[in-house]
PDB file of C-alpha atoms in Angstrom:
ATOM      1  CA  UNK A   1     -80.634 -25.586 -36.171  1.00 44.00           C
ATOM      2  CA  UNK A   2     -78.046 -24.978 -38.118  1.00 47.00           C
ATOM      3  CA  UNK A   3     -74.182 -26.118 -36.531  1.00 47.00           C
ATOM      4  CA  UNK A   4     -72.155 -23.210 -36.065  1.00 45.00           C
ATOM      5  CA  UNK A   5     -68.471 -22.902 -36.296  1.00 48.00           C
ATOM      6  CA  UNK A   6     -66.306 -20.900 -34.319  1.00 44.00           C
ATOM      7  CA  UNK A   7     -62.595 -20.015 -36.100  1.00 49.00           C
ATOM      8  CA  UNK A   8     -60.057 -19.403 -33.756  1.00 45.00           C
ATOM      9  CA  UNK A   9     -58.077 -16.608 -35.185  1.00 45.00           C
ATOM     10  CA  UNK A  10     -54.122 -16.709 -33.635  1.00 48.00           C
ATOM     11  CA  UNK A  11     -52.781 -13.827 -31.777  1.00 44.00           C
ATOM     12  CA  UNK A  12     -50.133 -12.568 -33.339  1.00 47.00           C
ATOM     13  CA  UNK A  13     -47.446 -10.223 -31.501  1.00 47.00           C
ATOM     14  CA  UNK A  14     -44.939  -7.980 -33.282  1.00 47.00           C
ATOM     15  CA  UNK A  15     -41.822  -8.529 -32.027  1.00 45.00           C
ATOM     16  CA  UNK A  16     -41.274  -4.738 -31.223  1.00 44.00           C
ATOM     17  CA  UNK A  17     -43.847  -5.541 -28.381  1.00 45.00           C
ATOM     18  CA  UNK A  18     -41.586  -7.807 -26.490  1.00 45.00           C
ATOM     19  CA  UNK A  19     -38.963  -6.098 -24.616  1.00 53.00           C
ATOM     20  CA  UNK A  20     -36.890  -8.340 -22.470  1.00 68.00           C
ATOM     21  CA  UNK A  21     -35.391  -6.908 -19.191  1.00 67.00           C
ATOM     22  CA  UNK A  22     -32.656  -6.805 -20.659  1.00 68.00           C
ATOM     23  CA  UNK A  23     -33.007  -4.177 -23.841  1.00 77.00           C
ATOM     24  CA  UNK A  24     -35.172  -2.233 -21.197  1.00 78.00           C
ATOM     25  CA  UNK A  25     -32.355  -1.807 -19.044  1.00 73.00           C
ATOM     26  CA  UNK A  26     -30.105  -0.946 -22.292  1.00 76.00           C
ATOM     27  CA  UNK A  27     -32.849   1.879 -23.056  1.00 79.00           C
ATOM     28  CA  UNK A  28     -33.253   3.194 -19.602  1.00 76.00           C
ATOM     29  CA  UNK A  29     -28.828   3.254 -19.245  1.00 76.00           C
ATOM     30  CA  UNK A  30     -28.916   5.082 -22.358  1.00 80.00           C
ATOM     31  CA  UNK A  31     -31.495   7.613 -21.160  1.00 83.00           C
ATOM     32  CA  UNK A  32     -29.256   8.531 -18.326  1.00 80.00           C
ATOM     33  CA  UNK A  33     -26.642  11.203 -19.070  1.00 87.00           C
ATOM     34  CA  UNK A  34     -24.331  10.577 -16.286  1.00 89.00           C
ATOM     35  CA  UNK A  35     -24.187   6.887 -17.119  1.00 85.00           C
ATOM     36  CA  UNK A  36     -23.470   7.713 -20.723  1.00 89.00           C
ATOM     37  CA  UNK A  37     -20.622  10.191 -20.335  1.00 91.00           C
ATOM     38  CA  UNK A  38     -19.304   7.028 -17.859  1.00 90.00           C
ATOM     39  CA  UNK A  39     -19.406   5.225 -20.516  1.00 91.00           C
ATOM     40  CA  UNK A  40     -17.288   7.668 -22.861  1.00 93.00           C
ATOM     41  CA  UNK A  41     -15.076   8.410 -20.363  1.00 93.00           C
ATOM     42  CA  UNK A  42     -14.544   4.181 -19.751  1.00 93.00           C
ATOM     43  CA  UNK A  43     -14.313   3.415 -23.681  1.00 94.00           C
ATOM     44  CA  UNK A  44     -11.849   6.507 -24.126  1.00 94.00           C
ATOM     45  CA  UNK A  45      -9.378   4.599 -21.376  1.00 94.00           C
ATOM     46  CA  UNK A  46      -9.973   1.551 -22.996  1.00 94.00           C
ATOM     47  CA  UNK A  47      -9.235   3.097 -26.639  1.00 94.00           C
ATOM     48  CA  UNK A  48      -6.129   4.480 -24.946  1.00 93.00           C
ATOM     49  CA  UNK A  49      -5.101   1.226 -23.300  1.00 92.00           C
ATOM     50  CA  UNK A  50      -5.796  -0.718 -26.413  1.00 93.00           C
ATOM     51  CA  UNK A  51      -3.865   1.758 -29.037  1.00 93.00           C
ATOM     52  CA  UNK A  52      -1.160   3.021 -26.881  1.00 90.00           C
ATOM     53  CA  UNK A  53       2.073   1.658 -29.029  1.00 91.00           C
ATOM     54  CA  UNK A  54       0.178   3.969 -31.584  1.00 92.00           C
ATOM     55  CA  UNK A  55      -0.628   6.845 -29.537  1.00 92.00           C
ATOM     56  CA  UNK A  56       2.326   7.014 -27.174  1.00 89.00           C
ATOM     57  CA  UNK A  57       5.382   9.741 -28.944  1.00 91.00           C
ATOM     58  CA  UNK A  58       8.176   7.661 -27.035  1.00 89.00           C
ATOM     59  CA  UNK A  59       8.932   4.392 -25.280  1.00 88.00           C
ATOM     60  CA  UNK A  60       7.749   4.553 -21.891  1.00 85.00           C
ATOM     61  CA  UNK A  61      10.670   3.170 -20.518  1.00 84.00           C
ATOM     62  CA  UNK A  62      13.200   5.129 -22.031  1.00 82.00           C
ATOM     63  CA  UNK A  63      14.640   8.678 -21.017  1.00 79.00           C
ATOM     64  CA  UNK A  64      17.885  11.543 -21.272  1.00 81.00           C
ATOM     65  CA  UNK A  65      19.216  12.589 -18.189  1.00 80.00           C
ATOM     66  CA  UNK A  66      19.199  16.011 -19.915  1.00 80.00           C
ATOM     67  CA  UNK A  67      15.506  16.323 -20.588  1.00 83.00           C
ATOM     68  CA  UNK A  68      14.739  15.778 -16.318  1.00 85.00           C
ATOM     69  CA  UNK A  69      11.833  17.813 -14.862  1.00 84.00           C
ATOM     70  CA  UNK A  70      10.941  19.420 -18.194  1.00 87.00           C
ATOM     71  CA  UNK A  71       7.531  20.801 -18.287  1.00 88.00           C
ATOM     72  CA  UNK A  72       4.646  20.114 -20.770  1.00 89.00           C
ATOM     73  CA  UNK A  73       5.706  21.751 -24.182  1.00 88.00           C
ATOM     74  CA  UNK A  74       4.722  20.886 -28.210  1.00 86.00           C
ATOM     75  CA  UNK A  75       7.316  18.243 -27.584  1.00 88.00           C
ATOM     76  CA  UNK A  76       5.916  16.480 -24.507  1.00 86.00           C
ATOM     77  CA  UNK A  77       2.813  17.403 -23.937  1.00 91.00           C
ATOM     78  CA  UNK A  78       2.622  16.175 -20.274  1.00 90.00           C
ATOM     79  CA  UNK A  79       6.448  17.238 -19.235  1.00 88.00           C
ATOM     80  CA  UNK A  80       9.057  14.546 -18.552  1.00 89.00           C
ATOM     81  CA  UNK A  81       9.701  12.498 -15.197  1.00 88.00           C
ATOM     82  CA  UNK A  82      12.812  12.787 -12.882  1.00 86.00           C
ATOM     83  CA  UNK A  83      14.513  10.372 -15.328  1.00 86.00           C
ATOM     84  CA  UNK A  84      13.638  12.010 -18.346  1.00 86.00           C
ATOM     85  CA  UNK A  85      10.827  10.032 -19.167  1.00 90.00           C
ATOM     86  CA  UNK A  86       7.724  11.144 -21.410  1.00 90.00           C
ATOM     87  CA  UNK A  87       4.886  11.395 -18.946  1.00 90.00           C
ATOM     88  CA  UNK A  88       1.767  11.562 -21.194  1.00 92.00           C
ATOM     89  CA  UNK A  89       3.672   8.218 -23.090  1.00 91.00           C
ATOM     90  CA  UNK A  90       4.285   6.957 -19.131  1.00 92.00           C
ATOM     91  CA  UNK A  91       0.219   8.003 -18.887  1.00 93.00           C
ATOM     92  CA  UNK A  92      -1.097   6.562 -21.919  1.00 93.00           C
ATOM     93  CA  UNK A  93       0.700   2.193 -21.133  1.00 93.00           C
ATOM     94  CA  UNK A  94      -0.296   3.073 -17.612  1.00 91.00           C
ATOM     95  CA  UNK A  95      -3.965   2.678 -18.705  1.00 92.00           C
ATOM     96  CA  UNK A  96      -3.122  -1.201 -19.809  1.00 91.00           C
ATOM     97  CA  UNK A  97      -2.030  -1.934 -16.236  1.00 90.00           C
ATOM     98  CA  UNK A  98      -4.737  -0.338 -14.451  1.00 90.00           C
ATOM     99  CA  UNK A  99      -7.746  -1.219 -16.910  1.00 91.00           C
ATOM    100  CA  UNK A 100      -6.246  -4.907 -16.857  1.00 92.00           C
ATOM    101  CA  UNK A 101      -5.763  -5.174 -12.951  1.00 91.00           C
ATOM    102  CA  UNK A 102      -9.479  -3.447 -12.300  1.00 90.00           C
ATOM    103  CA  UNK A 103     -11.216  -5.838 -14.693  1.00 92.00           C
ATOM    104  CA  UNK A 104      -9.051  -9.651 -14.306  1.00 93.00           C
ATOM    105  CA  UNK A 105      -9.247  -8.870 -10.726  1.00 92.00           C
ATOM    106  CA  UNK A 106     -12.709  -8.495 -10.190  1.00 93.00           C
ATOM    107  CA  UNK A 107     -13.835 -11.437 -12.719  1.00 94.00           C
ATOM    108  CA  UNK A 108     -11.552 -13.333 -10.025  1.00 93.00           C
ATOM    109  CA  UNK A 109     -13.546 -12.158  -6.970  1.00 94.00           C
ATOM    110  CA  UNK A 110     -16.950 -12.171  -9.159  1.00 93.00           C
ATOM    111  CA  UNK A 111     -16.062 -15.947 -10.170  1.00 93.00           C
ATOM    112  CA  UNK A 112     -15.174 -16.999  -6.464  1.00 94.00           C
ATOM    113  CA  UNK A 113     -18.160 -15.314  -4.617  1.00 93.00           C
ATOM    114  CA  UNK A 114     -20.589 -16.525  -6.814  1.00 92.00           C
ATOM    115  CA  UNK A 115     -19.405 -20.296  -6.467  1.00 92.00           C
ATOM    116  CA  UNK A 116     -19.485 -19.799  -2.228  1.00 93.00           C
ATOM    117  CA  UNK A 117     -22.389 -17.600  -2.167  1.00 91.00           C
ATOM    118  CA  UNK A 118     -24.497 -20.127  -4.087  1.00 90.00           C
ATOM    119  CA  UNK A 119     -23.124 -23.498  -2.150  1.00 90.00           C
ATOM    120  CA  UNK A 120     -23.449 -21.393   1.422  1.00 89.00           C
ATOM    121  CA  UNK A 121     -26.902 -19.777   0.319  1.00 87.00           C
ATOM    122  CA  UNK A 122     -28.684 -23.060  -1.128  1.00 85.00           C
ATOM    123  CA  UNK A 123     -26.922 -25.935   0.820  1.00 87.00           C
ATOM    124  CA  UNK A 124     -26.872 -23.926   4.198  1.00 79.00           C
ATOM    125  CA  UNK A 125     -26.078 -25.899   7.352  1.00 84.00           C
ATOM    126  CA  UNK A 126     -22.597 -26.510   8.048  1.00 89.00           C
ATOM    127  CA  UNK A 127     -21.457 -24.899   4.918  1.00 89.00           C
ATOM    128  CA  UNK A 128     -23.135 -21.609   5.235  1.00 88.00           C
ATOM    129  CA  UNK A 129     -21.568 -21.409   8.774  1.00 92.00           C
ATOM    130  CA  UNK A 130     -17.858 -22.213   7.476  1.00 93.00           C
ATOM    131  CA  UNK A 131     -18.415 -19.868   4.016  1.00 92.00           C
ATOM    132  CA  UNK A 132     -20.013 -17.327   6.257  1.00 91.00           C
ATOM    133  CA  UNK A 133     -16.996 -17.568   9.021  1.00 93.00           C
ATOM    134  CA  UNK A 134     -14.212 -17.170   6.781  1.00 92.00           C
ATOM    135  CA  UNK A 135     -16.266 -14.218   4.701  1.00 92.00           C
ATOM    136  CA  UNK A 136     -16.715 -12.712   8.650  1.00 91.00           C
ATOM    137  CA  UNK A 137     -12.970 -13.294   8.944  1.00 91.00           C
ATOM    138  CA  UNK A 138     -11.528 -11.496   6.208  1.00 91.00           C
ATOM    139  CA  UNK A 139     -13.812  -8.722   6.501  1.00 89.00           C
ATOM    140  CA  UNK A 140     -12.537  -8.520   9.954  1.00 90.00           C
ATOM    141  CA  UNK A 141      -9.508  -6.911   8.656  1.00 88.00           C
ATOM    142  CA  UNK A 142      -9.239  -3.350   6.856  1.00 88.00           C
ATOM    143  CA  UNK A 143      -9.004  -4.681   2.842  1.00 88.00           C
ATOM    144  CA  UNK A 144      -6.344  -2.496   2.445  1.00 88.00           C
ATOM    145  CA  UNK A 145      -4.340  -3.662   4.942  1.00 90.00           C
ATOM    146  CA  UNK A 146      -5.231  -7.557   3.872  1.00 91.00           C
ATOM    147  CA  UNK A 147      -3.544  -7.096   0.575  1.00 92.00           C
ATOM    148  CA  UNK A 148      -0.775  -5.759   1.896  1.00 92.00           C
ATOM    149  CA  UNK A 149      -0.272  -8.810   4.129  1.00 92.00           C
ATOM    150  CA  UNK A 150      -0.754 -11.286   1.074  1.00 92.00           C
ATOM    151  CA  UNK A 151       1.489  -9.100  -1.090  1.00 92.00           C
ATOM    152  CA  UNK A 152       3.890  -9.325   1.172  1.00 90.00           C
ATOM    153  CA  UNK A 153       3.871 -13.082   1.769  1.00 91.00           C
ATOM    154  CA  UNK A 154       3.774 -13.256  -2.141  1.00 90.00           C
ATOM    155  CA  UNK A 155       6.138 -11.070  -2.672  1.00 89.00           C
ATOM    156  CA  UNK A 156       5.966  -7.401  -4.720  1.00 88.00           C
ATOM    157  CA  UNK A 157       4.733  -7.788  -8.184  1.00 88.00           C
ATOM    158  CA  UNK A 158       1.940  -6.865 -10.502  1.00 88.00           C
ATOM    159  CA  UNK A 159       0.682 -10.508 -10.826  1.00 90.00           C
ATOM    160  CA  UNK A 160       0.920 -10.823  -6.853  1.00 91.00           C
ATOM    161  CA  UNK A 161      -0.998  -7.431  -6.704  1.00 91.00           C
ATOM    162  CA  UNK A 162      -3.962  -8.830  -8.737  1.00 92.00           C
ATOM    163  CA  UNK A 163      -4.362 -11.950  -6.679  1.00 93.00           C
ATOM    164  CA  UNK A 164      -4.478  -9.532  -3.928  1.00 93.00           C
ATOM    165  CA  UNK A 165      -7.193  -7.602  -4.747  1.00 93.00           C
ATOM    166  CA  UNK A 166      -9.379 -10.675  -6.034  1.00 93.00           C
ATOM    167  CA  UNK A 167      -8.859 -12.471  -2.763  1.00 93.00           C
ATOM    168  CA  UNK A 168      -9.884  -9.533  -0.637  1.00 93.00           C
ATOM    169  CA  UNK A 169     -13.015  -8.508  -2.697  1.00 93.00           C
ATOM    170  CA  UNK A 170     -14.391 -12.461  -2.440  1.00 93.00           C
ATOM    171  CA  UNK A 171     -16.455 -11.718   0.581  1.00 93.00           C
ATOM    172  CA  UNK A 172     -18.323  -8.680  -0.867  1.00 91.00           C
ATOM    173  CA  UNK A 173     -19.684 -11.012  -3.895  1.00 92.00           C
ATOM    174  CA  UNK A 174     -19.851 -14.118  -1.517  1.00 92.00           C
ATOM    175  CA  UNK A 175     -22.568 -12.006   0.773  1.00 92.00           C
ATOM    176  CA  UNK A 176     -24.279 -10.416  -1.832  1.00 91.00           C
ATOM    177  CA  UNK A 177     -24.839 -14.008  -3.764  1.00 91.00           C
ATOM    178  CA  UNK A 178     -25.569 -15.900  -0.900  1.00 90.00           C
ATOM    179  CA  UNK A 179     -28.325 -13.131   0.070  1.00 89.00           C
ATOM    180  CA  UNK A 180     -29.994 -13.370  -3.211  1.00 88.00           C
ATOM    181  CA  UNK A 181     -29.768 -16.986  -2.829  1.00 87.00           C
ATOM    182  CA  UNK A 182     -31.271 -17.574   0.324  1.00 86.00           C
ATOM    183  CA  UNK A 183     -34.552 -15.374  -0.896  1.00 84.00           C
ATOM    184  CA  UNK A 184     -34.566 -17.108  -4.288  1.00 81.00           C
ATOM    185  CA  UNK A 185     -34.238 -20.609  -2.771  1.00 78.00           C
ATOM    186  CA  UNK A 186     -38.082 -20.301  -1.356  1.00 77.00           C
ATOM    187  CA  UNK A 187     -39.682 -19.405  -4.795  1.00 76.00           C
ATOM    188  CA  UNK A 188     -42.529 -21.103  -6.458  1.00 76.00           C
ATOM    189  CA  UNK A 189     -40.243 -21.544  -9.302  1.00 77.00           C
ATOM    190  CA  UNK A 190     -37.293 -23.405  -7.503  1.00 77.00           C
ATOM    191  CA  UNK A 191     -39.783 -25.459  -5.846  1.00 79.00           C
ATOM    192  CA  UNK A 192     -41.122 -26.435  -8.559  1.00 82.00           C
ATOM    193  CA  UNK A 193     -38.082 -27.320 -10.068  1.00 77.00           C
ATOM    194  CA  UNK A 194     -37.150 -29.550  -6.858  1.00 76.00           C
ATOM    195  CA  UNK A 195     -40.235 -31.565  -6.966  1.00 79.00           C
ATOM    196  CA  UNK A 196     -39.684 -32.376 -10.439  1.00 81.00           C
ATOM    197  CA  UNK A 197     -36.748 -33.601  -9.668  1.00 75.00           C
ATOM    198  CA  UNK A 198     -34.227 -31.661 -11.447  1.00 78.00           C
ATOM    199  CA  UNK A 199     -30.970 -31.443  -9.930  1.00 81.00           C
ATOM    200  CA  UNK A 200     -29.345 -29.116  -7.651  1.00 75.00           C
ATOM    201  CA  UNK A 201     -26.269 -27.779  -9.862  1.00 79.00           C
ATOM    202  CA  UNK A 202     -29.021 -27.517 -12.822  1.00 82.00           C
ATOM    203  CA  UNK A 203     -31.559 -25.528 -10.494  1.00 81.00           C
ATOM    204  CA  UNK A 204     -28.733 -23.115  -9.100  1.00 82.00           C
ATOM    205  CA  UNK A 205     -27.163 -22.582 -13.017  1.00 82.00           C
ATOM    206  CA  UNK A 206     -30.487 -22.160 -14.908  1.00 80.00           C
ATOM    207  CA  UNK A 207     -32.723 -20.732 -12.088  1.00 81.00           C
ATOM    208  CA  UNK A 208     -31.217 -19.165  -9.197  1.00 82.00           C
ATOM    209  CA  UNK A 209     -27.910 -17.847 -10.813  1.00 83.00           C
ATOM    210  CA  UNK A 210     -29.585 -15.536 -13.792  1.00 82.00           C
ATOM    211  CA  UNK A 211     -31.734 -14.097 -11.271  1.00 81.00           C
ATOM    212  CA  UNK A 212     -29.088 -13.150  -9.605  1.00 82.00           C
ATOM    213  CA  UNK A 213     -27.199 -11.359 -11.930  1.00 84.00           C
ATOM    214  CA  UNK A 214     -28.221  -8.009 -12.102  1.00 83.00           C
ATOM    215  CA  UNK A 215     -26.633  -6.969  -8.875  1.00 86.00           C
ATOM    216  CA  UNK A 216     -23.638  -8.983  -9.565  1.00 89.00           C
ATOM    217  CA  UNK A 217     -23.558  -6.705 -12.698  1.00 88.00           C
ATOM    218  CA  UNK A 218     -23.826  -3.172 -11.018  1.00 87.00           C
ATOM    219  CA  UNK A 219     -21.741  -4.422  -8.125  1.00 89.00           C
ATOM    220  CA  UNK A 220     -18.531  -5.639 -10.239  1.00 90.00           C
ATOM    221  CA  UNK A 221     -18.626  -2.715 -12.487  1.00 89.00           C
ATOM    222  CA  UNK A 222     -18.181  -0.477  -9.550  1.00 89.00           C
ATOM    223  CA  UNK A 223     -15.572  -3.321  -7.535  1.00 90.00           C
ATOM    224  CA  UNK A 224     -13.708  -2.265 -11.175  1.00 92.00           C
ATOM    225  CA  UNK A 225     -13.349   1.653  -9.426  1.00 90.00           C
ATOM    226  CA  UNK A 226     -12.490  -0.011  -6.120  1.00 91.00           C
ATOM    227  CA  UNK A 227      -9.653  -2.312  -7.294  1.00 92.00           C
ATOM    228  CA  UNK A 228      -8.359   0.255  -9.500  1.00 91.00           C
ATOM    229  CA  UNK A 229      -7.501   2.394  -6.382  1.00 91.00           C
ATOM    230  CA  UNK A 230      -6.419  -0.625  -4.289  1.00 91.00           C
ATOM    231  CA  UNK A 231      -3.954  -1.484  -7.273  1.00 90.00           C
ATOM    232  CA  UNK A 232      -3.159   2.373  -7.464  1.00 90.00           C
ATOM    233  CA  UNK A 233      -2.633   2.196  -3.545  1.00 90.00           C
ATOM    234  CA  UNK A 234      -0.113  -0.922  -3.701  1.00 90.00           C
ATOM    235  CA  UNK A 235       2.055   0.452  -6.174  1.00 88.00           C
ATOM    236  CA  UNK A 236       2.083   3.761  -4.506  1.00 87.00           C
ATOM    237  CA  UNK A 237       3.382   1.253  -1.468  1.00 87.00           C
ATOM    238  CA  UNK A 238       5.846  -0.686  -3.379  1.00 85.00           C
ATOM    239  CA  UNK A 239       4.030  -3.332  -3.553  1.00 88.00           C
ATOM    240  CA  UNK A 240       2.375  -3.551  -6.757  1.00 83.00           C
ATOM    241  CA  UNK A 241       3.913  -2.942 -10.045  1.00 82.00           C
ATOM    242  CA  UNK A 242       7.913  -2.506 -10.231  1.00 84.00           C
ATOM    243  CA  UNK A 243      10.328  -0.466 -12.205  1.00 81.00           C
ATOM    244  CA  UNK A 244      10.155   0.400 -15.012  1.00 83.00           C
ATOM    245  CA  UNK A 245       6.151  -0.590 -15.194  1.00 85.00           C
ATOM    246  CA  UNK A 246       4.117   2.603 -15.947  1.00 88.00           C
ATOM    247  CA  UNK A 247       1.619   1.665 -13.418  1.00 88.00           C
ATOM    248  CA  UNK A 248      -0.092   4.881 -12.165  1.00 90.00           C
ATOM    249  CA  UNK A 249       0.034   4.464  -8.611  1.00 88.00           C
ATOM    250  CA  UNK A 250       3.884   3.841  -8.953  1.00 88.00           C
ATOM    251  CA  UNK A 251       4.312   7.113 -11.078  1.00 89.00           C
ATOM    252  CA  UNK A 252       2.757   8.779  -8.254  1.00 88.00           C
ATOM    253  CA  UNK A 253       4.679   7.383  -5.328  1.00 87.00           C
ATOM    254  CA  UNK A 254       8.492   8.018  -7.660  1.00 86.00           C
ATOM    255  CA  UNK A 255       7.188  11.430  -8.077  1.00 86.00           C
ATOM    256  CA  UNK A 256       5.967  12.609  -4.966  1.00 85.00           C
ATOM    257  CA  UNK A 257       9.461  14.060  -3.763  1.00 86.00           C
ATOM    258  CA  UNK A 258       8.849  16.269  -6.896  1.00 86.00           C
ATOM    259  CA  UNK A 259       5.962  17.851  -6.672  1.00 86.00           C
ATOM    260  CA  UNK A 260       6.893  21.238  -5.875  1.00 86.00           C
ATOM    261  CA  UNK A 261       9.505  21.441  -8.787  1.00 88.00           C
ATOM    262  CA  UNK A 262       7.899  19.156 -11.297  1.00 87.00           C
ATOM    263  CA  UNK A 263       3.816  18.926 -10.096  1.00 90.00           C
ATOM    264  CA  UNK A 264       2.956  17.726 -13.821  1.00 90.00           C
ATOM    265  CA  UNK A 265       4.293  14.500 -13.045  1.00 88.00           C
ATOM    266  CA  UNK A 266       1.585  13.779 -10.354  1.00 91.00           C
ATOM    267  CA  UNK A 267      -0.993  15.715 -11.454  1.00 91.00           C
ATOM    268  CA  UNK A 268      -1.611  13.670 -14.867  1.00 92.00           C
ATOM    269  CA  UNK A 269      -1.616  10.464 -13.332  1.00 92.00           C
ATOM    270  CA  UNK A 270      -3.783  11.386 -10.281  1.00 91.00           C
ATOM    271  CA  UNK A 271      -6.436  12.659 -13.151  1.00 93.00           C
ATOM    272  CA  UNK A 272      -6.103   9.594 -14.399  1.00 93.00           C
ATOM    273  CA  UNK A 273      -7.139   7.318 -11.827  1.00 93.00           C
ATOM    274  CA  UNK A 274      -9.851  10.310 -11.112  1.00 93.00           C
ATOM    275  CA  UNK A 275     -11.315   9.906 -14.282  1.00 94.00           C
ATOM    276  CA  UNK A 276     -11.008   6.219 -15.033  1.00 93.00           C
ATOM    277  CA  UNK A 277     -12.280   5.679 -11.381  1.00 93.00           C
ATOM    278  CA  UNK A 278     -15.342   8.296 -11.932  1.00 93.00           C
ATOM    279  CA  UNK A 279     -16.374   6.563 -15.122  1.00 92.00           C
ATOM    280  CA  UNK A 280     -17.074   3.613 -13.884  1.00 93.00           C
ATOM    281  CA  UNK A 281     -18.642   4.717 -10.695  1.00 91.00           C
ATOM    282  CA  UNK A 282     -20.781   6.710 -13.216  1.00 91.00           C
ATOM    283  CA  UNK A 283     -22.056   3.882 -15.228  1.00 89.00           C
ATOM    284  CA  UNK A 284     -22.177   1.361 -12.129  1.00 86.00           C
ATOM    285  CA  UNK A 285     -24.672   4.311 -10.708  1.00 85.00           C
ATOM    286  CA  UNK A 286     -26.777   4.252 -14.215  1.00 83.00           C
ATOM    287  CA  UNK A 287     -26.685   0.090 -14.034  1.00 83.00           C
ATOM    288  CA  UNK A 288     -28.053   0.122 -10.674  1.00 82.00           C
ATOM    289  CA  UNK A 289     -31.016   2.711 -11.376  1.00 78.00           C
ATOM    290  CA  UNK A 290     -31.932   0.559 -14.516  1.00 76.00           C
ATOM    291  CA  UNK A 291     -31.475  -3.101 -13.064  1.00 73.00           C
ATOM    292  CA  UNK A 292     -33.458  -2.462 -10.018  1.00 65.00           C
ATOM    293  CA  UNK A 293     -37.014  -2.872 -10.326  1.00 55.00           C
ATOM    294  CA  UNK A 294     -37.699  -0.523  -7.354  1.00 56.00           C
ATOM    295  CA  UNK A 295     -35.615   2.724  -9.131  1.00 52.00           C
ATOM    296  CA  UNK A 296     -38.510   2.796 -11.970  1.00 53.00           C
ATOM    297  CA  UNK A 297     -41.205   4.894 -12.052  1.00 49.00           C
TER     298      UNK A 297
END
């Protein structure tokens, strides 16, 4: 009887077959139309923020006396301040300010929570119940209210006002990290990866952290909304950007004793911190439905 021989033939797979989780999230964000107009209203700002020595008419810091209170016209097209001041220019710098105290801010309390949530989460014991304490602490206190007591010990300034709003958004990515932690720790794959023997910093960086990460994603891009309002709410106070910084939150708080004679100069900087705030609650909405396994059909 004759020998018979039995050729393996290798499976191939086209690469258009494998989709990682990632690209499938890209494909389901970019299905959603809310998420994508987020997205165009976030990249405008950012445009704007990025160009605005270009697209600003006038300095944003200088004014005439003579030109106070003017309303929008072909030569300013969002009216002048109560020092003469071209509003839309004002506008169009106060998107660097707010754009760069959303984001720095939150990549502070992102980078902070993630280090305590993953030493209270995996080591537990003694430092879980410290980590946890002081998280319990701080949100104890109205956040608001908290950054007005560091500010204050700081002192009033845009730098202080950052610091501020990334020290009083650490417990919110602390929790949610530890959380994820603490039902990661328990899978077959990290304990298979203890009794192998690899180490604890390499288990948390390469196993537990990029599991993690998709609600560290949808949760920072809408702590970007929250901080931009806490910054907006500072300066409002006072307490966050000073004179002559274009900061939106200021422009609304020199102008409020104005806004029955000269409403354009609140007006355009409230829709501004509407907008900005509304795109990125838009997109963090659109990240959430296509990072979560459970929001897919």
């Amino acid at each position: 009887m004759a020998d018979t021989q039995v050729q393996t033939v290798p499976l191939q797979v086209k690469d258009e077959q494998i989709i990682s989780p990632w690209r499938e999230a890209w494909r389901a964000l970019r299905k959603n139309k809310l998420a994508m107009a987020g997205l165009g209203i976030i990249l405008f700002f950012v445009v704007v923020a990025v160009f605005a020595p270009i697209i600003a008419p006038y300095p944003y810091d200088e004014g005439e006396l003579v030109m106070k209170n003017k309303p929008p016209s072909e030569e300013h097209w969002f009216g002048t301040d109560y020092n003469g001041r071209d509003v839309f220019s004002r506008v169009v710098y106060g998107a660097r300010i707010s754009l760069w105290v959303g984001t720095f801010s939150v990549i502070g309390s992102v980078v902070a929570g993630t280090v305590l949530g993953l030493l209270a989460g995996y080591y537990g014991k003694w430092i879980d119940t410290l980590i946890s304490r002081i998280f319990d602490i701080m949100l104890a206190f109205p956040s608001i209210l908290l950054a007005i007591a560091i500010v204050a010990i700081l002192g009033p300034s845009l730098q202080n006002a950052l610091l501020a709003i990334a020290i009083i958004n650490i417990p919110t990515f602390g929790r949610l990290v530890r959380s994820r932690v603490l039902s990661l720790k328990e899978e077959e794959f990290v304990m298979a990866a203890r009794a192998i023997g690899m180490k604890d910093s390499r288990i948390l960086m390469q196993h537990i952290l990029p599991n993690s990460l998709a609600p560290i994603i949808v949760t920072g891009t809408m702590g970007i909304a929250t901080a931009i309002i806490e910054a907006a709410a500072l300066g409002f106070l006072g307490l966050g950007a000073q004179p002559p910084e274009p900061e939106w939150g200021k422009m609304l708080s020199d102008s409020r004793q104005y806004i029955q004679k000269a409403p354009w100069t609140v007006i355009f900087p409230g829709l501004s911190i509407m907008l900005t705030v509304l795109g990125f609650n838009l997109i963090g909405d659109g990240l959430r439905d296509a990072l979560d396994p459970r929001m897919k059909n």
